[in-house]
Backbone as CSV, one residue per row, in Angstrom:
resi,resn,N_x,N_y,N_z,CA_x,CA_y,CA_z,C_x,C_y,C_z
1,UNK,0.851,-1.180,0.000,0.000,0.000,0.000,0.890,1.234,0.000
2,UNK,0.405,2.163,-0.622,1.028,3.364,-1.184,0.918,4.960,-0.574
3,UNK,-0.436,4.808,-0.236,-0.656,6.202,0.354,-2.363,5.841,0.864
4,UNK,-2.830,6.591,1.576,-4.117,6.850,1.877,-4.655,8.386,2.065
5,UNK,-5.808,8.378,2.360,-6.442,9.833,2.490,-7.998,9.800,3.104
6,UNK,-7.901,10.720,3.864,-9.606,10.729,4.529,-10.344,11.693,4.072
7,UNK,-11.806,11.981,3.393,-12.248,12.951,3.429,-13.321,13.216,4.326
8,UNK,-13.183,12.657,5.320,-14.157,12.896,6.991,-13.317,11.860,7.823
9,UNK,-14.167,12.065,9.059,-13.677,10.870,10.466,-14.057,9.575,10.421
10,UNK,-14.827,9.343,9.311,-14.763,7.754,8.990,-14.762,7.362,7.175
11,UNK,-14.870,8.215,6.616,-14.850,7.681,5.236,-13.304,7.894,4.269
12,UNK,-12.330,6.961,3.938,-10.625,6.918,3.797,-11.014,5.914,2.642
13,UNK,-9.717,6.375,1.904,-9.025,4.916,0.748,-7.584,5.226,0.571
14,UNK,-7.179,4.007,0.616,-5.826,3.121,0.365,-5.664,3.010,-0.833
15,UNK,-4.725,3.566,-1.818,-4.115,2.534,-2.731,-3.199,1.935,-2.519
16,UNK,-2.436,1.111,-3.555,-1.417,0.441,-3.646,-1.035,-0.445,-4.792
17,UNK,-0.219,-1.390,-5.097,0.520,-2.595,-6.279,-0.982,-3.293,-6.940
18,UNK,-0.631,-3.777,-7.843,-1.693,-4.300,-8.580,-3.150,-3.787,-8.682
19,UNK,-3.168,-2.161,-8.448,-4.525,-1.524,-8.825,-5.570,-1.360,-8.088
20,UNK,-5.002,-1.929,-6.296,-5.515,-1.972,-5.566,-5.963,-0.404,-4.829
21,UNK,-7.291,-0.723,-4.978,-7.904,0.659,-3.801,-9.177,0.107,-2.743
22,UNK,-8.901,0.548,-1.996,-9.751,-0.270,-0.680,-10.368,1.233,0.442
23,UNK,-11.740,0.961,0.069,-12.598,2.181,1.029,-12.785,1.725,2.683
24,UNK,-12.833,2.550,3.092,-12.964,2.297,4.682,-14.548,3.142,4.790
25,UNK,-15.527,3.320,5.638,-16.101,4.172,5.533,-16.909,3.815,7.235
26,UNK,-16.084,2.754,7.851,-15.984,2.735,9.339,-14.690,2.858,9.938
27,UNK,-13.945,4.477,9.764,-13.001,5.256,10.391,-11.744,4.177,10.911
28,UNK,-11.717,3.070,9.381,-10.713,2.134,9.478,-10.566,1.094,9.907
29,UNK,-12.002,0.674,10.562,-11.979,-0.963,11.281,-12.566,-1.623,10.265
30,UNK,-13.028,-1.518,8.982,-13.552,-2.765,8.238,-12.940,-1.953,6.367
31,UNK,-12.366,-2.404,5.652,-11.727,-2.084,4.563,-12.904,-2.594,3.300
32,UNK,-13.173,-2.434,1.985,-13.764,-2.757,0.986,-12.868,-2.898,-0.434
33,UNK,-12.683,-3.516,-0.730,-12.062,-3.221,-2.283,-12.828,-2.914,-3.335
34,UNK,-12.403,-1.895,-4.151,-13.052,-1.710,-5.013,-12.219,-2.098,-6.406
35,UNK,-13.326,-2.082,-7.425,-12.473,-2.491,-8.661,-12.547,-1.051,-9.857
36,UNK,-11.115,-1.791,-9.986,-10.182,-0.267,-11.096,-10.224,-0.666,-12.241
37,UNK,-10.085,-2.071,-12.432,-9.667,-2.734,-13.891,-8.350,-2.151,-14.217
38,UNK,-7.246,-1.895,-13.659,-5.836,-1.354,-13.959,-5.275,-2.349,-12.859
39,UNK,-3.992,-2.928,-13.504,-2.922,-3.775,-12.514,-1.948,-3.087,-12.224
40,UNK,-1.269,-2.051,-12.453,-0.194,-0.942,-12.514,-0.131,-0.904,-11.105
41,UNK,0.769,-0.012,-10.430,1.130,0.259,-8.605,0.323,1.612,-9.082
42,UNK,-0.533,1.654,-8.420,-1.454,3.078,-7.489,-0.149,3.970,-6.396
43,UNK,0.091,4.643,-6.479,1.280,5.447,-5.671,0.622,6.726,-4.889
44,UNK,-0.533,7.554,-5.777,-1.169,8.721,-5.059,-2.587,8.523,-5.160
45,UNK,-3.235,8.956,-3.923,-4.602,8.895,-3.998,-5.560,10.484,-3.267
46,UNK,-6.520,10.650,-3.721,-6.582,12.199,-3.155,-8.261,12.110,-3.494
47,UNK,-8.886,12.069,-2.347,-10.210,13.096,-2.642,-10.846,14.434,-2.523
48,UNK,-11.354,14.933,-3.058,-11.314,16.611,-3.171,-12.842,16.546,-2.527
49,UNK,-13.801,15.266,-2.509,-14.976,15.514,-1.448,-15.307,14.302,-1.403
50,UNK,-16.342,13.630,-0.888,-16.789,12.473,-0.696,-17.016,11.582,-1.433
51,UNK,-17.331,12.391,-3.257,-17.564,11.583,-4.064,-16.543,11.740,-4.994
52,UNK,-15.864,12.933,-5.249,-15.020,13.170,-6.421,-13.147,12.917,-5.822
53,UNK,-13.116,11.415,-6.723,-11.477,11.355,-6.263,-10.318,11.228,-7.169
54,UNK,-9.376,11.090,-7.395,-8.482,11.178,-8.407,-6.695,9.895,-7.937
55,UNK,-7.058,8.946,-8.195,-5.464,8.342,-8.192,-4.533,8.297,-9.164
56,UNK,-3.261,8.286,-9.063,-1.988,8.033,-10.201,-1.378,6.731,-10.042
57,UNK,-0.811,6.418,-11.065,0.006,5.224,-11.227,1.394,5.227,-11.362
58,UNK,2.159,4.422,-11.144,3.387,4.515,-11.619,3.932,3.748,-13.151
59,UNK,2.824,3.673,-14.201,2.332,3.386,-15.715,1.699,4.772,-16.198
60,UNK,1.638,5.955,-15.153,1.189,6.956,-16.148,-0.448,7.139,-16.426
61,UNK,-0.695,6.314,-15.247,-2.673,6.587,-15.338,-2.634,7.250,-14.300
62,UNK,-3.715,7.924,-14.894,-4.900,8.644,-14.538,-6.086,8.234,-13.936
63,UNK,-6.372,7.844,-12.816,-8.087,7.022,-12.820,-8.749,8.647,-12.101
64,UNK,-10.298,8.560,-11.941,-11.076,9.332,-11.515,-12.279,8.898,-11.127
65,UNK,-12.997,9.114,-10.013,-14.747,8.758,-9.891,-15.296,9.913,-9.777
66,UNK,-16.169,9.853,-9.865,-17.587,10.914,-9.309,-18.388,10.250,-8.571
67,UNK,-18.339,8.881,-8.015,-19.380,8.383,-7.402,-18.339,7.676,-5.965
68,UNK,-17.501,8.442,-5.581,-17.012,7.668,-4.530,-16.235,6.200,-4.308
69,UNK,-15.702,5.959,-5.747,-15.410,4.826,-6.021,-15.275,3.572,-6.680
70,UNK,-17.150,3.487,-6.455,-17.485,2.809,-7.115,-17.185,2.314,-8.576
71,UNK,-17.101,3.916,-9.534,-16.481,3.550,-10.178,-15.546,4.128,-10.558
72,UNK,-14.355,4.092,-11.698,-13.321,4.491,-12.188,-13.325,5.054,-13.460
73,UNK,-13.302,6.484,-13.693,-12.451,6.722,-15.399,-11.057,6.286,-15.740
74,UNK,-10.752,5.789,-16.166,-9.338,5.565,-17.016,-8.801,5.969,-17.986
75,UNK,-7.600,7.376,-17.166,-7.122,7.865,-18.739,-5.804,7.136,-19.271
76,UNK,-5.611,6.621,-19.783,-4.157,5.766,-20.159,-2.846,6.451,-19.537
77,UNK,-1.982,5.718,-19.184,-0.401,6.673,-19.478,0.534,5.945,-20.389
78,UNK,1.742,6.132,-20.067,2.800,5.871,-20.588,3.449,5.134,-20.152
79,UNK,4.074,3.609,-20.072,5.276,2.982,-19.752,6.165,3.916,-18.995
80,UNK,6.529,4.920,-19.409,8.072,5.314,-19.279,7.635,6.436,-18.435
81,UNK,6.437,6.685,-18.410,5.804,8.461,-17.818,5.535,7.712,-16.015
82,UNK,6.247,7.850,-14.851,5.950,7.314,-13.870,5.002,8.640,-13.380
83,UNK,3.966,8.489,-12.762,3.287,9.541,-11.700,3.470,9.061,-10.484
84,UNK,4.429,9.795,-9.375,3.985,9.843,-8.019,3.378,10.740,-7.008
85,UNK,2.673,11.313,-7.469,2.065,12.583,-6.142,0.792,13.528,-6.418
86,UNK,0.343,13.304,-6.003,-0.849,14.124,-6.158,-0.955,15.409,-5.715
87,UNK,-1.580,16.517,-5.364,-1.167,17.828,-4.125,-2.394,18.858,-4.923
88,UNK,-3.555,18.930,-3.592,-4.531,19.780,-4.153,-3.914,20.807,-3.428
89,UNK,-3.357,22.082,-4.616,-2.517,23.298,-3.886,-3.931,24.753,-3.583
90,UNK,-5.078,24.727,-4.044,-5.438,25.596,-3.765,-7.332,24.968,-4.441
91,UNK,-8.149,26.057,-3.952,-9.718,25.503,-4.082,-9.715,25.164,-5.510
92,UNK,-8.730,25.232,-6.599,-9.377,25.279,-8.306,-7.765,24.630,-8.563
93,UNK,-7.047,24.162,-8.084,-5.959,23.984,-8.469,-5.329,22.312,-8.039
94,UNK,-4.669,21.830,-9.444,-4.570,20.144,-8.505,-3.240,19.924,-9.147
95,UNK,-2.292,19.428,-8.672,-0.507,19.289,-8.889,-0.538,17.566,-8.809
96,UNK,0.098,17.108,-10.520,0.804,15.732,-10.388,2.179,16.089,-10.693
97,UNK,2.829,15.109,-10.018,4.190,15.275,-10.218,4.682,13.639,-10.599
98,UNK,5.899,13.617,-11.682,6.043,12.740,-11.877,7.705,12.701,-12.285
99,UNK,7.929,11.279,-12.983,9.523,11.151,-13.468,10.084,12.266,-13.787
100,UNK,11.332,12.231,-14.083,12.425,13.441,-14.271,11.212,14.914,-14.528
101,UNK,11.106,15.129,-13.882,10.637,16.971,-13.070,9.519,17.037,-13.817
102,UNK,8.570,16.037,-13.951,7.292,16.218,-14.630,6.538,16.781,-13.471
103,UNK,5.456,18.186,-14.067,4.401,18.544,-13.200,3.484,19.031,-14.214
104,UNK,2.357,18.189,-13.570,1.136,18.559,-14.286,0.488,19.180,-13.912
105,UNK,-0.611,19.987,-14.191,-1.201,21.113,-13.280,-2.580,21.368,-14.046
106,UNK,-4.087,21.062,-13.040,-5.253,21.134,-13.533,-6.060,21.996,-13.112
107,UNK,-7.216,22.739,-13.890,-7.852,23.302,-12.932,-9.194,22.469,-12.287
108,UNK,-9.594,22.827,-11.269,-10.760,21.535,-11.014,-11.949,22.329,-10.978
């Protein structure tokens, strides 16, 4: 496992290796997996509210929900393009950072 994040006192997700993301939504005593359909290592995970979340890969994806999980957008990456970090820097503003001094920068 790679990173986690809470967006309240009981609702959190875990990523990690093989595409794994796992919801908590009892403040960490019972875990859920959810499915990504991506096998890649998950490295950053970040929700901006309860339903809208955003993870990276270290293959250069992109995933996204609007529904808390449940499900996943998948934007492809690159073999060679690693993403590790996510960083919501301001209310409209979202920072990936990746291999040799890659930064991506969205507005949300």
């Amino acid at each position: 496992l790679k990173d986690i994040t809470f967006v309240n006192k009981n609702t959190g997700y875990i990523c990690g290796a093989g595409g794994e993301i796992f919801k908590t939504t009892g403040a960490g005593s019972t875990w859920k997996k959810l499915e990504t359909k991506v096998f890649s290592g998950l490295v950053s995970i970040l929700f901006l509210d309860p339903q809208k979340g955003i993870c990276v890969s270290n293959k250069g994806e992109i995933l996204e929900t609007d529904n808390g999980g449940e499900q996943w957008s998948i934007y492809p990456g690159n073999n060679y393009l690693s993403l590790n970090r996510l960083v919501k820097a301001a209310q409209s503003a979202l920072y990936i950072s990746g291999f040799n001094g890659l930064i991506l920068k969205t507005n949300l």
